mmCIF file of C-alpha atoms in Angstrom:
data_model
loop_
_atom_site.group_PDB
_atom_site.id
_atom_site.type_symbol
_atom_site.label_atom_id
_atom_site.label_comp_id
_atom_site.label_asym_id
_atom_site.label_seq_id
_atom_site.Cartn_x
_atom_site.Cartn_y
_atom_site.Cartn_z
ATOM 1 C CA MET A 168 -8.048 -11.195 -8.596
ATOM 2 C CA SER A 169 -11.457 -10.750 -8.747
ATOM 3 C CA GLY A 170 -13.962 -13.968 -8.789
ATOM 4 C CA SER A 171 -15.647 -12.780 -12.051
ATOM 5 C CA GLY A 172 -13.368 -14.868 -14.076
ATOM 6 C CA ALA A 173 -14.153 -18.535 -15.448
ATOM 7 C CA VAL A 174 -13.514 -21.287 -12.957
ATOM 8 C CA PRO A 175 -10.207 -23.256 -14.068
ATOM 9 C CA ALA A 176 -10.148 -27.076 -14.789
ATOM 10 C CA TYR A 177 -6.829 -28.767 -13.002
ATOM 11 C CA GLU A 178 -6.926 -32.320 -15.017
ATOM 12 C CA GLY A 179 -5.996 -35.413 -13.189
ATOM 13 C CA ALA A 180 -6.746 -33.351 -9.818
ATOM 14 C CA PRO A 181 -9.375 -35.072 -7.605
ATOM 15 C CA PRO A 182 -12.256 -32.513 -6.648
ATOM 16 C CA ALA A 183 -10.693 -31.778 -3.431
ATOM 17 C CA ASP A 184 -7.368 -30.974 -4.834
ATOM 18 C CA ALA A 185 -9.050 -28.906 -7.472
ATOM 19 C CA ALA A 186 -10.907 -26.779 -4.874
ATOM 20 C CA ARG A 187 -7.968 -26.273 -3.179
ATOM 21 C CA ARG A 188 -6.061 -24.948 -6.100
ATOM 22 C CA LEU A 189 -8.567 -22.619 -6.705
ATOM 23 C CA LEU A 190 -7.453 -20.571 -3.556
ATOM 24 C CA VAL A 191 -5.702 -17.384 -3.994
ATOM 25 C CA GLU A 192 -3.439 -16.685 -1.451
ATOM 26 C CA THR A 193 -2.643 -12.620 -1.356
ATOM 27 C CA SER A 194 -1.157 -10.224 0.612
ATOM 28 C CA GLU A 195 -0.099 -6.557 0.413
ATOM 29 C CA ARG A 196 3.276 -7.589 -0.270
ATOM 30 C CA GLY A 197 2.433 -9.927 -3.310
ATOM 31 C CA THR A 198 0.029 -11.921 -5.255
ATOM 32 C CA ALA A 199 0.193 -15.843 -6.466
ATOM 33 C CA THR A 200 -1.469 -18.394 -7.444
ATOM 34 C CA ALA A 201 -1.622 -21.522 -4.790
ATOM 35 C CA GLY A 202 -0.455 -23.468 -7.486
ATOM 36 C CA ASN A 203 2.670 -22.179 -7.145
ATOM 37 C CA ALA A 204 2.821 -20.203 -3.580
ATOM 38 C CA GLY A 205 1.135 -22.641 -0.783
ATOM 39 C CA GLY A 206 4.086 -25.484 -1.801
ATOM 40 C CA ALA A 207 4.490 -28.063 -4.059
ATOM 41 C CA ALA A 208 2.615 -31.624 -4.000
ATOM 42 C CA ASP A 209 4.713 -34.694 -1.712
ATOM 43 C CA ALA A 210 5.128 -37.925 -3.139
ATOM 44 C CA THR A 211 1.306 -38.849 -1.613
ATOM 45 C CA GLY A 212 0.042 -36.221 -3.494
ATOM 46 C CA ALA A 213 -0.742 -33.845 -0.252
ATOM 47 C CA TRP A 214 -0.266 -30.078 -0.528
ATOM 48 C CA ALA A 215 2.549 -28.887 1.812
ATOM 49 C CA GLY A 216 1.434 -25.319 2.939
ATOM 50 C CA ASP A 217 -2.423 -25.796 1.782
ATOM 51 C CA CYS A 218 -4.149 -22.719 3.345
ATOM 52 C CA PRO A 219 -7.056 -23.263 5.815
ATOM 53 C CA VAL A 220 -10.098 -23.674 4.495
ATOM 54 C CA PRO A 221 -12.616 -20.406 4.734
ATOM 55 C CA GLY A 222 -13.392 -19.467 8.312
ATOM 56 C CA ALA A 223 -10.651 -20.833 9.462
ATOM 57 C CA PRO A 224 -7.701 -18.713 11.114
ATOM 58 C CA ALA A 225 -5.580 -16.489 8.839
ATOM 59 C CA CYS A 226 -3.470 -18.377 6.485
ATOM 60 C CA THR A 227 0.444 -18.378 6.840
ATOM 61 C CA GLY A 228 1.673 -20.104 3.865
ATOM 62 C CA ARG A 229 4.650 -18.619 1.826
ATOM 63 C CA GLY A 230 4.683 -17.509 -1.962
ATOM 64 C CA ARG A 231 8.164 -17.084 -1.591
ATOM 65 C CA PRO A 232 10.466 -17.957 1.336
ATOM 66 C CA GLY A 233 9.866 -15.271 4.079
ATOM 67 C CA VAL A 234 6.044 -14.248 2.533
ATOM 68 C CA PRO A 235 3.615 -14.502 4.667
ATOM 69 C CA LEU A 236 0.058 -14.692 3.015
ATOM 70 C CA ARG A 237 -3.641 -14.057 3.632
ATOM 71 C CA ALA A 238 -5.957 -16.725 1.701
ATOM 72 C CA THR A 239 -9.017 -15.799 -0.387
ATOM 73 C CA LEU A 240 -11.283 -17.844 -2.625
ATOM 74 C CA ALA A 241 -12.056 -16.637 -5.733
ATOM 75 C CA LEU A 242 -14.640 -17.753 -7.089
ATOM 76 C CA GLY A 243 -17.653 -16.618 -8.572
ATOM 77 C CA ALA A 244 -19.859 -19.641 -8.156
ATOM 78 C CA LEU A 245 -18.394 -23.032 -7.950
ATOM 79 C CA THR A 246 -19.780 -26.471 -6.823
ATOM 80 C CA VAL A 247 -17.338 -29.518 -6.297
ATOM 81 C CA VAL A 248 -18.450 -33.112 -6.075
ATOM 82 C CA MET A 249 -17.102 -35.507 -3.498
ATOM 83 C CA GLY A 250 -18.159 -38.960 -3.986
ATOM 84 C CA SER A 251 -22.246 -38.226 -3.784
ATOM 85 C CA THR A 252 -22.000 -35.140 -1.412
ATOM 86 C CA VAL A 253 -22.927 -31.790 -3.399
ATOM 87 C CA LEU A 254 -20.812 -29.340 -1.882
ATOM 88 C CA ALA A 255 -21.827 -25.692 -3.503
ATOM 89 C CA LEU A 256 -19.298 -23.187 -2.378
ATOM 90 C CA GLY A 257 -21.180 -19.440 -2.783
ATOM 91 C CA ALA A 258 -19.020 -16.082 -4.036
ATOM 92 C CA PRO A 259 -17.926 -13.724 -1.379
ATOM 93 C CA PRO A 260 -19.823 -10.309 -1.076
ATOM 94 C CA ARG A 261 -18.298 -8.137 -3.457
ATOM 95 C CA GLU A 262 -15.884 -5.530 -1.335
ATOM 96 C CA PRO A 263 -18.103 -2.991 -0.723
ATOM 97 C CA TYR A 264 -15.846 -0.132 -0.357
ATOM 98 C CA LEU A 265 -14.427 -0.112 -4.696
ATOM 99 C CA ALA A 266 -14.927 2.075 -7.045
ATOM 100 C CA ALA A 267 -13.876 1.817 -10.891
ATOM 101 C CA GLY A 268 -12.903 5.665 -10.890
ATOM 102 C CA ASP A 269 -11.468 7.054 -14.399
ATOM 103 C CA SER A 270 -9.636 3.385 -15.862
ATOM 104 C CA ALA A 271 -8.353 6.101 -18.846
ATOM 105 C CA THR A 272 -6.735 8.523 -16.882
ATOM 106 C CA GLY A 273 -6.023 6.322 -13.604
ATOM 107 C CA SER A 274 -7.839 8.764 -11.798
ATOM 108 C CA TYR A 275 -10.403 8.459 -8.510
ATOM 109 C CA LEU A 276 -12.379 11.898 -7.201
ATOM 110 C CA THR A 277 -13.446 10.591 -3.648
ATOM 111 C CA THR A 278 -16.211 11.736 -2.027
ATOM 112 C CA ARG A 279 -16.303 13.357 0.974
ATOM 113 C CA ALA A 280 -18.639 11.149 3.012
ATOM 114 C CA ASP A 281 -16.411 8.361 2.445
ATOM 115 C CA GLY A 282 -13.428 10.001 3.571
ATOM 116 C CA ASP A 283 -14.846 11.066 7.177
ATOM 117 C CA GLN A 284 -16.270 8.149 7.747
ATOM 118 C CA ALA A 285 -13.329 6.272 6.977
ATOM 119 C CA ALA A 286 -11.619 8.242 9.916
ATOM 120 C CA ALA A 287 -14.375 8.002 11.841
ATOM 121 C CA ALA A 288 -13.907 4.382 11.788
ATOM 122 C CA VAL A 289 -9.880 4.318 12.534
ATOM 123 C CA LEU A 290 -11.059 6.587 15.410
ATOM 124 C CA ALA A 291 -13.969 4.327 16.684
ATOM 125 C CA GLY A 292 -10.759 1.950 17.359
ATOM 126 C CA PRO A 293 -7.878 1.995 19.488
ATOM 127 C CA TYR A 294 -6.406 4.999 17.491
ATOM 128 C CA GLU A 295 -7.046 8.618 18.790
ATOM 129 C CA GLU A 296 -5.452 11.902 18.098
ATOM 130 C CA VAL A 297 -3.104 13.755 20.284
ATOM 131 C CA ALA A 298 -1.086 16.564 18.921
ATOM 132 C CA GLY A 299 2.487 16.118 18.158
ATOM 133 C CA PRO A 300 5.539 18.128 18.817
ATOM 134 C CA PRO A 301 5.867 20.493 15.997
ATOM 135 C CA VAL A 302 7.632 19.932 13.188
ATOM 136 C CA ALA A 303 9.576 22.622 10.580
ATOM 137 C CA ALA A 304 7.865 22.482 7.012
ATOM 138 C CA ARG A 305 10.490 20.806 4.240
ATOM 139 C CA ARG A 306 9.795 22.195 0.941
ATOM 140 C CA GLY A 307 12.381 20.801 -0.882
ATOM 141 C CA GLY A 308 14.999 22.072 0.293
ATOM 142 C CA GLY A 309 17.196 21.655 4.156
ATOM 143 C CA ARG A 310 20.455 20.479 4.595
ATOM 144 C CA ALA A 311 21.334 16.096 3.927
ATOM 145 C CA ALA A 312 23.631 14.270 5.655
ATOM 146 C CA ALA A 313 27.243 14.881 5.737
ATOM 147 C CA ALA A 314 27.954 10.922 4.977
ATOM 148 C CA SER A 315 26.070 8.318 4.795
ATOM 149 C CA PRO A 316 25.764 5.335 7.789
ATOM 150 C CA PRO A 317 26.500 2.167 7.234
ATOM 151 C CA SER A 318 24.475 -0.634 6.525
ATOM 152 C CA SER A 319 22.238 -2.230 9.433
ATOM 153 C CA ARG A 320 23.988 -5.303 11.083
ATOM 154 C CA PRO A 321 22.467 -7.689 11.075
ATOM 155 C CA LEU A 322 20.821 -6.531 7.140
ATOM 156 C CA VAL A 323 17.518 -7.363 9.302
ATOM 157 C CA ALA A 324 14.786 -4.499 9.743
ATOM 158 C CA ALA A 325 14.795 -3.037 12.998
ATOM 159 C CA ALA A 326 12.424 -0.820 15.902
ATOM 160 C CA ALA A 327 12.556 2.745 14.386
ATOM 161 C CA ALA A 328 11.687 5.933 15.954
ATOM 162 C CA PRO A 329 8.461 7.301 13.720
ATOM 163 C CA SER A 330 8.887 10.790 10.988
ATOM 164 C CA PRO A 331 6.061 12.819 11.013
ATOM 165 C CA ALA A 332 6.262 12.637 7.607
ATOM 166 C CA ILE A 333 5.923 8.536 7.303
ATOM 167 C CA GLY A 334 2.631 7.213 8.496
ATOM 168 C CA ALA A 335 0.307 4.279 8.186
ATOM 169 C CA LEU A 336 -2.461 4.162 6.132
ATOM 170 C CA PHE A 337 -5.579 2.395 6.551
ATOM 171 C CA SER A 338 -8.430 1.238 4.472
ATOM 172 C CA PRO A 339 -10.862 0.463 7.307
ATOM 173 C CA GLY A 340 -14.175 -1.513 6.949
ATOM 174 C CA ASP A 341 -17.297 -2.419 9.121
ATOM 175 C CA ASP A 342 -15.912 -4.866 11.183
ATOM 176 C CA GLY A 343 -14.336 -2.218 14.016
ATOM 177 C CA ASP A 344 -11.198 -3.409 13.479
ATOM 178 C CA PRO A 345 -9.427 -0.578 11.815
ATOM 179 C CA ALA A 346 -6.158 -2.528 10.954
ATOM 180 C CA HIS A 347 -3.323 -0.496 8.543
ATOM 181 C CA HIS A 348 -2.778 -2.343 5.578
ATOM 182 C CA CYS A 349 0.368 -0.409 4.034
ATOM 183 C CA THR A 350 2.059 2.381 4.305
ATOM 184 C CA ALA A 351 2.439 6.290 2.997
ATOM 185 C CA SER A 352 4.604 9.353 3.236
ATOM 186 C CA VAL A 353 4.197 12.770 2.796
ATOM 187 C CA VAL A 354 6.504 13.918 -0.627
ATOM 188 C CA HIS A 355 7.076 17.796 -1.470
ATOM 189 C CA SER A 356 4.466 19.483 -4.120
ATOM 190 C CA PRO A 357 3.655 23.230 -4.461
ATOM 191 C CA ALA A 358 -0.076 22.131 -2.715
ATOM 192 C CA GLY A 359 1.717 20.477 0.471
ATOM 193 C CA ASP A 360 -0.826 18.277 0.170
ATOM 194 C CA LEU A 361 0.931 15.428 -1.368
ATOM 195 C CA VAL A 362 1.048 11.810 -0.008
ATOM 196 C CA VAL A 363 2.856 8.994 -2.278
ATOM 197 C CA THR A 364 2.605 5.049 -1.782
ATOM 198 C CA ALA A 365 2.140 1.897 -3.876
ATOM 199 C CA ALA A 366 -0.910 1.624 -6.253
ATOM 200 C CA HIS A 367 -1.750 -1.457 -5.068
ATOM 201 C CA CYS A 368 -2.303 -0.552 -1.425
ATOM 202 C CA VAL A 369 -4.672 1.983 -3.349
ATOM 203 C CA HIS A 370 -6.435 0.002 -6.530
ATOM 204 C CA ASP A 371 -6.603 -3.717 -6.463
ATOM 205 C CA GLY A 372 -9.927 -4.376 -9.261
ATOM 206 C CA GLY A 373 -11.187 -0.856 -7.819
ATOM 207 C CA PHE A 374 -10.220 1.994 -6.527
ATOM 208 C CA ARG A 375 -10.501 2.047 -2.641
ATOM 209 C CA THR A 376 -12.895 4.542 -1.493
ATOM 210 C CA ARG A 377 -12.238 4.461 2.050
ATOM 211 C CA LEU A 378 -8.665 5.313 2.878
ATOM 212 C CA VAL A 379 -7.090 7.046 5.895
ATOM 213 C CA PHE A 380 -3.382 7.739 6.453
ATOM 214 C CA VAL A 381 -1.739 8.943 9.928
ATOM 215 C CA PRO A 382 1.619 10.126 9.983
ATOM 216 C CA GLY A 383 3.563 9.661 12.487
ATOM 217 C CA LEU A 384 1.586 6.872 13.979
ATOM 218 C CA HIS A 385 3.177 5.787 17.149
ATOM 219 C CA ASP A 386 1.634 3.934 20.072
ATOM 220 C CA ARG A 387 -1.857 3.801 18.437
ATOM 221 C CA ILE A 388 -1.260 7.750 18.458
ATOM 222 C CA ALA A 389 -2.210 10.074 15.481
ATOM 223 C CA PRO A 390 -0.257 12.994 16.460
ATOM 224 C CA TYR A 391 -0.454 14.902 12.935
ATOM 225 C CA GLY A 392 -4.543 13.877 12.806
ATOM 226 C CA LEU A 393 -5.818 12.032 10.309
ATOM 227 C CA TRP A 394 -5.848 12.598 6.482
ATOM 228 C CA VAL A 395 -8.017 11.389 3.563
ATOM 229 C CA PRO A 396 -7.677 11.465 0.067
ATOM 230 C CA ALA A 397 -9.409 14.062 -1.894
ATOM 231 C CA ARG A 398 -7.674 12.372 -5.351
ATOM 232 C CA VAL A 399 -5.963 9.364 -5.798
ATOM 233 C CA LEU A 400 -3.566 9.264 -9.308
ATOM 234 C CA VAL A 401 -2.257 6.044 -10.493
ATOM 235 C CA ASP A 402 -0.675 5.230 -13.901
ATOM 236 C CA PRO A 403 -3.648 3.537 -16.028
ATOM 237 C CA ARG A 404 -1.691 0.833 -17.102
ATOM 238 C CA TRP A 405 -1.630 -0.366 -13.272
ATOM 239 C CA ILE A 406 -5.200 -0.853 -13.867
ATOM 240 C CA SER A 407 -5.008 -2.176 -16.945
ATOM 241 C CA ASP A 408 -2.874 -5.063 -16.240
ATOM 242 C CA ARG A 409 -0.818 -4.437 -12.854
ATOM 243 C CA ASP A 410 2.248 -3.591 -14.400
ATOM 244 C CA PRO A 411 4.698 -3.630 -11.926
ATOM 245 C CA ASP A 412 6.809 -0.943 -13.306
ATOM 246 C CA HIS A 413 4.471 1.117 -12.500
ATOM 247 C CA ASP A 414 3.356 0.230 -8.858
ATOM 248 C CA VAL A 415 3.408 3.864 -7.264
ATOM 249 C CA ALA A 416 0.503 6.128 -6.324
ATOM 250 C CA PHE A 417 -0.125 9.578 -5.801
ATOM 251 C CA LEU A 418 -2.551 10.791 -3.185
ATOM 252 C CA ARG A 419 -4.330 14.457 -2.969
ATOM 253 C CA MET A 420 -4.850 14.905 0.929
ATOM 254 C CA ARG A 421 -7.184 16.857 3.488
ATOM 255 C CA ARG A 422 -7.698 16.912 6.675
ATOM 256 C CA ALA A 423 -10.351 14.422 7.957
ATOM 257 C CA GLY A 424 -13.355 16.796 9.314
ATOM 258 C CA ARG A 425 -12.132 20.189 8.981
ATOM 259 C CA VAL A 426 -11.347 22.885 6.019
ATOM 260 C CA GLY A 427 -8.031 23.489 5.055
ATOM 261 C CA GLY A 428 -4.585 23.531 6.244
ATOM 262 C CA ARG A 429 -1.812 21.581 4.444
ATOM 263 C CA ILE A 430 -0.607 18.150 5.406
ATOM 264 C CA GLU A 431 3.354 19.377 4.566
ATOM 265 C CA ASP A 432 3.429 22.306 6.667
ATOM 266 C CA LEU A 433 2.506 19.678 10.112
ATOM 267 C CA THR A 434 4.882 16.870 8.816
ATOM 268 C CA GLY A 435 7.232 18.285 6.548
ATOM 269 C CA ALA A 436 7.855 16.271 3.668
ATOM 270 C CA GLU A 437 10.199 14.246 1.810
ATOM 271 C CA ARG A 438 12.179 15.129 -1.863
ATOM 272 C CA ILE A 439 11.256 13.481 -4.521
ATOM 273 C CA ARG A 440 13.963 12.745 -7.424
ATOM 274 C CA PHE A 441 13.441 10.803 -11.000
ATOM 275 C CA ASP A 442 16.138 8.825 -12.730
ATOM 276 C CA ALA A 443 18.364 8.445 -9.241
ATOM 277 C CA PRO A 444 21.657 6.105 -9.862
ATOM 278 C CA ALA A 445 21.352 2.421 -8.236
ATOM 279 C CA GLY A 446 23.776 1.356 -5.564
ATOM 280 C CA ARG A 447 23.837 4.606 -2.985
ATOM 281 C CA PRO A 448 22.816 3.814 0.457
ATOM 282 C CA ALA A 449 19.356 4.401 1.145
ATOM 283 C CA LEU A 450 16.973 3.569 4.438
ATOM 284 C CA LEU A 451 13.810 1.694 3.678
ATOM 285 C CA THR A 452 10.868 2.097 6.607
ATOM 286 C CA GLY A 453 7.834 0.588 6.629
ATOM 287 C CA TYR A 454 4.901 -0.542 9.042
ATOM 288 C CA PRO A 455 4.028 -3.960 9.844
ATOM 289 C CA ALA A 456 0.538 -4.513 9.691
ATOM 290 C CA ASP A 457 0.554 -5.869 13.137
ATOM 291 C CA GLN A 458 2.779 -3.027 14.896
ATOM 292 C CA GLU A 459 2.226 0.481 15.560
ATOM 293 C CA THR A 460 5.741 1.775 15.157
ATOM 294 C CA PRO A 461 7.893 1.634 12.267
ATOM 295 C CA VAL A 462 10.531 -0.381 11.496
ATOM 296 C CA SER A 463 13.387 0.302 9.545
ATOM 297 C CA CYS A 464 16.359 -0.408 7.768
ATOM 298 C CA ARG A 465 19.951 0.613 5.812
ATOM 299 C CA HIS A 466 21.513 -1.025 3.246
ATOM 300 C CA THR A 467 21.833 0.055 -1.023
ATOM 301 C CA ALA A 468 19.445 0.396 -3.356
ATOM 302 C CA ASP A 469 20.921 -1.479 -6.288
ATOM 303 C CA ALA A 470 19.195 -2.123 -9.821
ATOM 304 C CA GLU A 471 16.947 -5.232 -10.465
ATOM 305 C CA GLY A 472 16.935 -4.480 -14.447
ATOM 306 C CA PRO A 473 15.895 -1.508 -16.155
ATOM 307 C CA ALA A 474 12.786 -0.553 -14.462
ATOM 308 C CA GLN A 475 12.840 -1.769 -10.756
ATOM 309 C CA LEU A 476 14.907 -1.513 -7.827
ATOM 310 C CA ARG A 477 15.832 -4.262 -4.943
ATOM 311 C CA PHE A 478 16.819 -4.038 -1.963
ATOM 312 C CA ASP A 479 18.063 -6.782 0.348
ATOM 313 C CA CYS A 480 17.054 -6.612 4.020
ATOM 314 C CA ALA A 481 14.499 -9.401 5.791
ATOM 315 C CA GLY A 482 12.060 -8.062 7.816
ATOM 316 C CA PHE A 483 9.602 -5.924 5.826
ATOM 317 C CA PRO A 484 6.251 -8.119 6.224
ATOM 318 C CA ASN A 485 2.176 -7.638 5.113
ATOM 319 C CA GLY A 486 2.053 -3.578 5.953
ATOM 320 C CA THR A 487 5.087 -2.297 4.353
ATOM 321 C CA SER A 488 3.969 -1.617 1.324
ATOM 322 C CA GLY A 489 4.155 1.317 -0.029
ATOM 323 C CA GLY A 490 6.989 2.727 2.131
ATOM 324 C CA PRO A 491 9.868 5.086 1.733
ATOM 325 C CA MET A 492 13.079 4.087 -0.068
ATOM 326 C CA LEU A 493 15.485 7.214 1.227
ATOM 327 C CA THR A 494 18.717 8.476 0.148
ATOM 328 C CA ASP A 495 20.363 11.660 1.855
ATOM 329 C CA VAL A 496 18.186 11.473 4.772
ATOM 330 C CA ASP A 497 18.474 14.935 7.026
ATOM 331 C CA PRO A 498 19.708 13.815 10.478
ATOM 332 C CA GLY A 499 18.050 16.970 12.140
ATOM 333 C CA THR A 500 14.613 16.303 10.269
ATOM 334 C CA GLY A 501 14.547 12.892 9.073
ATOM 335 C CA THR A 502 13.205 13.494 5.731
ATOM 336 C CA GLY A 503 15.286 12.478 3.037
ATOM 337 C CA THR A 504 15.026 12.024 -1.207
ATOM 338 C CA LEU A 505 12.747 9.742 -2.534
ATOM 339 C CA ILE A 506 13.993 7.414 -4.627
ATOM 340 C CA GLY A 507 11.327 4.593 -4.361
ATOM 341 C CA VAL A 508 8.454 2.813 -2.609
ATOM 342 C CA VAL A 509 8.018 -0.338 -1.709
ATOM 343 C CA GLY A 510 6.463 -2.148 -4.278
ATOM 344 C CA GLY A 511 7.030 -3.415 -8.205
ATOM 345 C CA LEU A 512 7.940 -6.438 -9.047
ATOM 346 C CA ASP A 513 5.773 -8.823 -6.543
ATOM 347 C CA GLU A 514 4.236 -6.582 -5.211
ATOM 348 C CA GLY A 515 7.224 -5.624 -3.243
ATOM 349 C CA GLY A 516 8.889 -8.329 -2.846
ATOM 350 C CA ASP A 517 9.103 -10.936 0.377
ATOM 351 C CA ASP A 518 10.480 -10.687 3.778
ATOM 352 C CA LEU A 519 14.324 -11.219 2.450
ATOM 353 C CA THR A 520 14.248 -8.902 -0.672
ATOM 354 C CA SER A 521 11.561 -5.688 -0.884
ATOM 355 C CA TYR A 522 11.456 -3.629 -4.542
ATOM 356 C CA SER A 523 10.827 -0.415 -6.271
ATOM 357 C CA SER A 524 9.084 0.210 -9.185
ATOM 358 C CA ARG A 525 11.997 2.832 -10.566
ATOM 359 C CA PHE A 526 11.432 6.041 -10.425
ATOM 360 C CA GLY A 527 11.872 7.111 -14.385
ATOM 361 C CA LYS A 528 10.150 9.460 -16.714
ATOM 362 C CA ASP A 529 7.141 7.343 -16.134
ATOM 363 C CA ILE A 530 6.707 8.159 -12.527
ATOM 364 C CA ALA A 531 7.775 11.790 -13.147
ATOM 365 C CA ALA A 532 5.057 12.469 -15.497
ATOM 366 C CA LEU A 533 3.007 11.008 -13.191
ATOM 367 C CA TYR A 534 4.092 12.977 -10.041
ATOM 368 C CA ARG A 535 3.147 16.604 -12.911
ATOM 369 C CA ARG A 536 -0.105 14.962 -13.536
ATOM 370 C CA ALA A 537 -0.459 14.969 -9.828
ATOM 371 C CA THR A 538 0.393 18.252 -8.728
ATOM 372 C CA ALA A 539 -0.665 19.917 -12.320
ATOM 373 C CA GLU A 540 -3.920 20.679 -10.950
ATOM 374 C CA PRO A 541 -5.592 23.003 -8.597
ATOM 375 C CA ALA A 542 -6.379 21.244 -5.572
ATOM 376 C CA PRO A 543 -9.117 19.217 -5.756
ATOM 377 C CA THR A 544 -12.640 19.599 -4.073
ATOM 378 C CA PRO A 545 -14.124 15.824 -3.024
ATOM 379 C CA ALA A 546 -17.226 14.648 -5.108
ATOM 380 C CA VAL A 547 -20.989 15.142 -2.859
ATOM 381 C CA ARG A 548 -22.793 12.299 -3.246
ATOM 382 C CA PRO A 549 -26.025 13.419 -4.970
ATOM 383 C CA ARG A 550 -28.832 12.822 -3.050
ATOM 384 C CA ALA A 551 -31.616 10.329 -3.732
ATOM 385 C CA GLU A 552 -34.927 11.961 -5.346
ATOM 386 C CA PRO A 553 -37.717 10.854 -2.894
ATOM 387 C CA ARG A 554 -39.844 7.955 -4.051
ATOM 388 C CA SER A 555 -43.513 9.248 -5.284
#
């Protein structure tokens, strides 16, 4: 939620409570207003689960059971009167790494400088490139598992071996802490350069301009390089109203700091399937934001209405949004058939249940748009004219 809208009034609430209720608790797994996410008022009028004030440690309130949340103050400008004391709460600085893109088509053509600077910011932290073992490219073929393994017992995500085609998605700022915030995966395409994640991982009030994908990440090592988007594509309905049925994004990738090369040739790729039947055994994988190796769980991907899938398994916290939901996983390559990504309802769900937008005709159309155009060339920022 941006801070540009009008500040709502809360009738009958003391000023301090009114200010607290303006907190918007957000996470990469969902967004909820503090009125229904941070807890309810108890008999004394105190708010259970209030988040700390700005500048305090990160909020760990819960919008639904199991959801770790961050707190941000969504204010344009606010003056709170407490007795005779006036507290002026200024607006936080605008996110510097957002761009409007083309909202009519849902696309954003990145600049080469943004991508290379973002990759450099990741490598300036605790991460390094160390070449990993070669992986046979997979282009929509390959053998599927003869029989689906049983569901995880208990139904809790557990540490998993990294898969070359699945990795962590970073959006580094200038604070020297390039933590990853989402998960993404390589999906087969004619150009061999396509990655899929959740739309809310790449567009949140604007397109994130500094994105870095590290496939196969483990122990702060990037075994298959750092990849940045040349073009980002989401459904325009996500931009206009964050429609949970369109929480999917496709990214055309290039290797940071290098010319040429295709990500699919290095990592292999997931197949993609549209209109897959619900109720099939699936493998869900994601990178928690506070871990450098993935977690995964096996269960069934069930229908949640006509346009969503649900996956009931605990243990997918912040950072796992965008993680692939796979069926028919090849035991030899670890790749499978992609039927969803963590997102959709509640922007991914909570710690007990994960959701995905259903891969139907709209997602199929988005995929066709993403793959129809020639490989994009990142834009170059025009040089500023010198002042006379």
